[in-house]
Amino acid sequence: MNELLGILPVKLKESMKDNGIKAFVADQILDWVFKKSVVNFSDMQNVSKENREKLSTLYNLFPFKNVEVLESSDGLAVKGILTLEDGAKIESVILKERDYYNLCISTQCGCPVDCKFCLTGITGFKRNLKAAEIVGQILWANNYLASKKIDHRISHLVFMGMGEPLLNYDELIKSLAMIHDEQGFFISTRKVTVSTSGFIKTIRQLIEDDVKLNLAFSVGCVNRDKRIEIMPVEELNPIMDVAKVLKEYQALHNRKLTLEYTMLAGVNDTDQDIQDLIGLAKYLKAKINLINLNPHNKIPFKEISNSKLHRLKTMIQNQHVPVTIRFRKGRDISAACGQLGESRMEEANENGND
Ligand code: SAH
Ligand code: SF4
């Protein structure tokens, strides 16, 4: 059966027409999915029973067979643990911002990049997600907001959940098309940020394919010898070459570029490390986002002190580079960066069942 969320609205309408569903009914169905956020054909009240039955034999609407929801006590984060058709589990996090909702999306089940400070990396890699499974997370989140009578839908996306988006390029591009489509989720590219640990060839591919996005680059450490120890991706993608291709990418448009810097005590936190980071940010005209390590007993590093974090922030500010500190939302549900792949989910994936 076809995944409905994997088919662009214009194609979906054609396919429905070929199956005897009238154009106005097809429009109603798109409205139910993308505007009213229903996850079952049976909830589409103004569609006839006959058509609803036909639809359910033609398409699979919701790509998850089970959903577990964890709400953080600070009210700022909601984590969805979503079971895919093959039993694998992924996580997605709704983040409440001041006047909108952001969704942190996964692109892979696990991650093969193996950054030493990231639980997703430590947990290992299971498989790439299909486009329908990527955008299905938006449908889940919108359905959750609607069920809570919240008068908002997801308006911003960060590809910072499980996995490395640029290692699942084709499905990423397909999902972006669904995201931008006027009859799809209709979210502007300006509100979409894709985070990467830095793959030169694929960033070059973004340039060739003219894909304009806000990018976030996970630096780890600017010093190559130190970086290679914590981010094996450095071996084939030296940071200075990544910087060059990022600069080329930035020259093509005026989207934002952020340098994500996860603070690891005694590893990448000397004044020289931060000076190198400032140099890179100036070269790329990028903003810096300092993320203190979110610790876990399986992660062999420690966070830095709050006072040091603020001192380093001031050091960056003094050199006129924009800098923010990532505020940790939803600590009690392990919703923060690098913590996805936690507990029950990890066990299920290891055991190959749900
Ligand atoms: N694979 C992509 C996107 C997912 S990771 C990437 O690496 O960019 C999202 C962010 O979380 C990255 O910036 C990563 O460096 C950061 N991160 C990973 N583990 C972390 C941890 N334990 N604590 C804090 N940040 C972490
Ligand atoms: Fe993968 Fe990103 Fe984690 Fe590295 S930080 S292991 S690239 S998810």
mmCIF file with all atom_site columns, N, CA and C in Angstrom, residues 8 69 88 97 135 189 224 303 311:
data_model
loop_
_atom_site.group_PDB
_atom_site.id
_atom_site.type_symbol
_atom_site.label_atom_id
_atom_site.label_alt_id
_atom_site.label_comp_id
_atom_site.label_asym_id
_atom_site.label_entity_id
_atom_site.label_seq_id
_atom_site.pdbx_PDB_ins_code
_atom_site.Cartn_x
_atom_site.Cartn_y
_atom_site.Cartn_z
_atom_site.occupancy
_atom_site.B_iso_or_equiv
_atom_site.pdbx_formal_charge
_atom_site.auth_seq_id
_atom_site.auth_comp_id
_atom_site.auth_asym_id
_atom_site.auth_atom_id
_atom_site.pdbx_PDB_model_num
ATOM 1  N N  . LEU A 1 8   ? 3.329  13.756 -3.187 1.00 0.00 ? 8   LEU A N  1
ATOM 2  C CA . LEU A 1 8   ? 3.044  15.198 -3.251 1.00 0.00 ? 8   LEU A CA 1
ATOM 3  C C  . LEU A 1 8   ? 1.563  15.442 -3.554 1.00 0.00 ? 8   LEU A C  1
ATOM 4  N N  . VAL A 1 69  ? 3.486  9.230  24.383 1.00 0.00 ? 69  VAL A N  1
ATOM 5  C CA . VAL A 1 69  ? 3.730  10.659 24.561 1.00 0.00 ? 69  VAL A CA 1
ATOM 6  C C  . VAL A 1 69  ? 4.252  10.936 25.973 1.00 0.00 ? 69  VAL A C  1
ATOM 7  N N  . ALA A 1 88  ? 10.674 -0.618 14.646 1.00 0.00 ? 88  ALA A N  1
ATOM 8  C CA . ALA A 1 88  ? 11.729 0.299  15.091 1.00 0.00 ? 88  ALA A CA 1
ATOM 9  C C  . ALA A 1 88  ? 11.075 1.541  15.696 1.00 0.00 ? 88  ALA A C  1
ATOM 10 N N  . GLU A 1 97  ? 7.760  27.503 21.995 1.00 0.00 ? 97  GLU A N  1
ATOM 11 C CA . GLU A 1 97  ? 8.506  28.761 22.018 1.00 0.00 ? 97  GLU A CA 1
ATOM 12 C C  . GLU A 1 97  ? 7.542  29.837 22.498 1.00 0.00 ? 97  GLU A C  1
ATOM 13 N N  . VAL A 1 135 ? 7.892  13.290 7.526  1.00 0.00 ? 135 VAL A N  1
ATOM 14 C CA . VAL A 1 135 ? 6.816  14.284 7.661  1.00 0.00 ? 135 VAL A CA 1
ATOM 15 C C  . VAL A 1 135 ? 5.684  13.770 8.552  1.00 0.00 ? 135 VAL A C  1
ATOM 16 N N  . THR A 1 189 ? 10.636 27.625 3.909  1.00 0.00 ? 189 THR A N  1
ATOM 17 C CA . THR A 1 189 ? 12.021 27.150 4.134  1.00 0.00 ? 189 THR A CA 1
ATOM 18 C C  . THR A 1 189 ? 12.759 28.040 5.123  1.00 0.00 ? 189 THR A C  1
ATOM 19 N N  . ARG A 1 224 ? 41.577 20.148 14.334 1.00 0.00 ? 224 ARG A N  1
ATOM 20 C CA . ARG A 1 224 ? 41.352 18.862 13.636 1.00 0.00 ? 224 ARG A CA 1
ATOM 21 C C  . ARG A 1 224 ? 41.744 17.650 14.489 1.00 0.00 ? 224 ARG A C  1
ATOM 22 N N  . GLU A 1 303 ? 29.760 17.870 31.532 1.00 0.00 ? 303 GLU A N  1
ATOM 23 C CA . GLU A 1 303 ? 29.408 19.236 31.136 1.00 0.00 ? 303 GLU A CA 1
ATOM 24 C C  . GLU A 1 303 ? 30.353 20.227 31.815 1.00 0.00 ? 303 GLU A C  1
ATOM 25 N N  . ARG A 1 311 ? 31.021 32.734 31.045 1.00 0.00 ? 311 ARG A N  1
ATOM 26 C CA . ARG A 1 311 ? 32.269 33.463 30.767 1.00 0.00 ? 311 ARG A CA 1
ATOM 27 C C  . ARG A 1 311 ? 32.634 33.296 29.278 1.00 0.00 ? 311 ARG A C  1
#
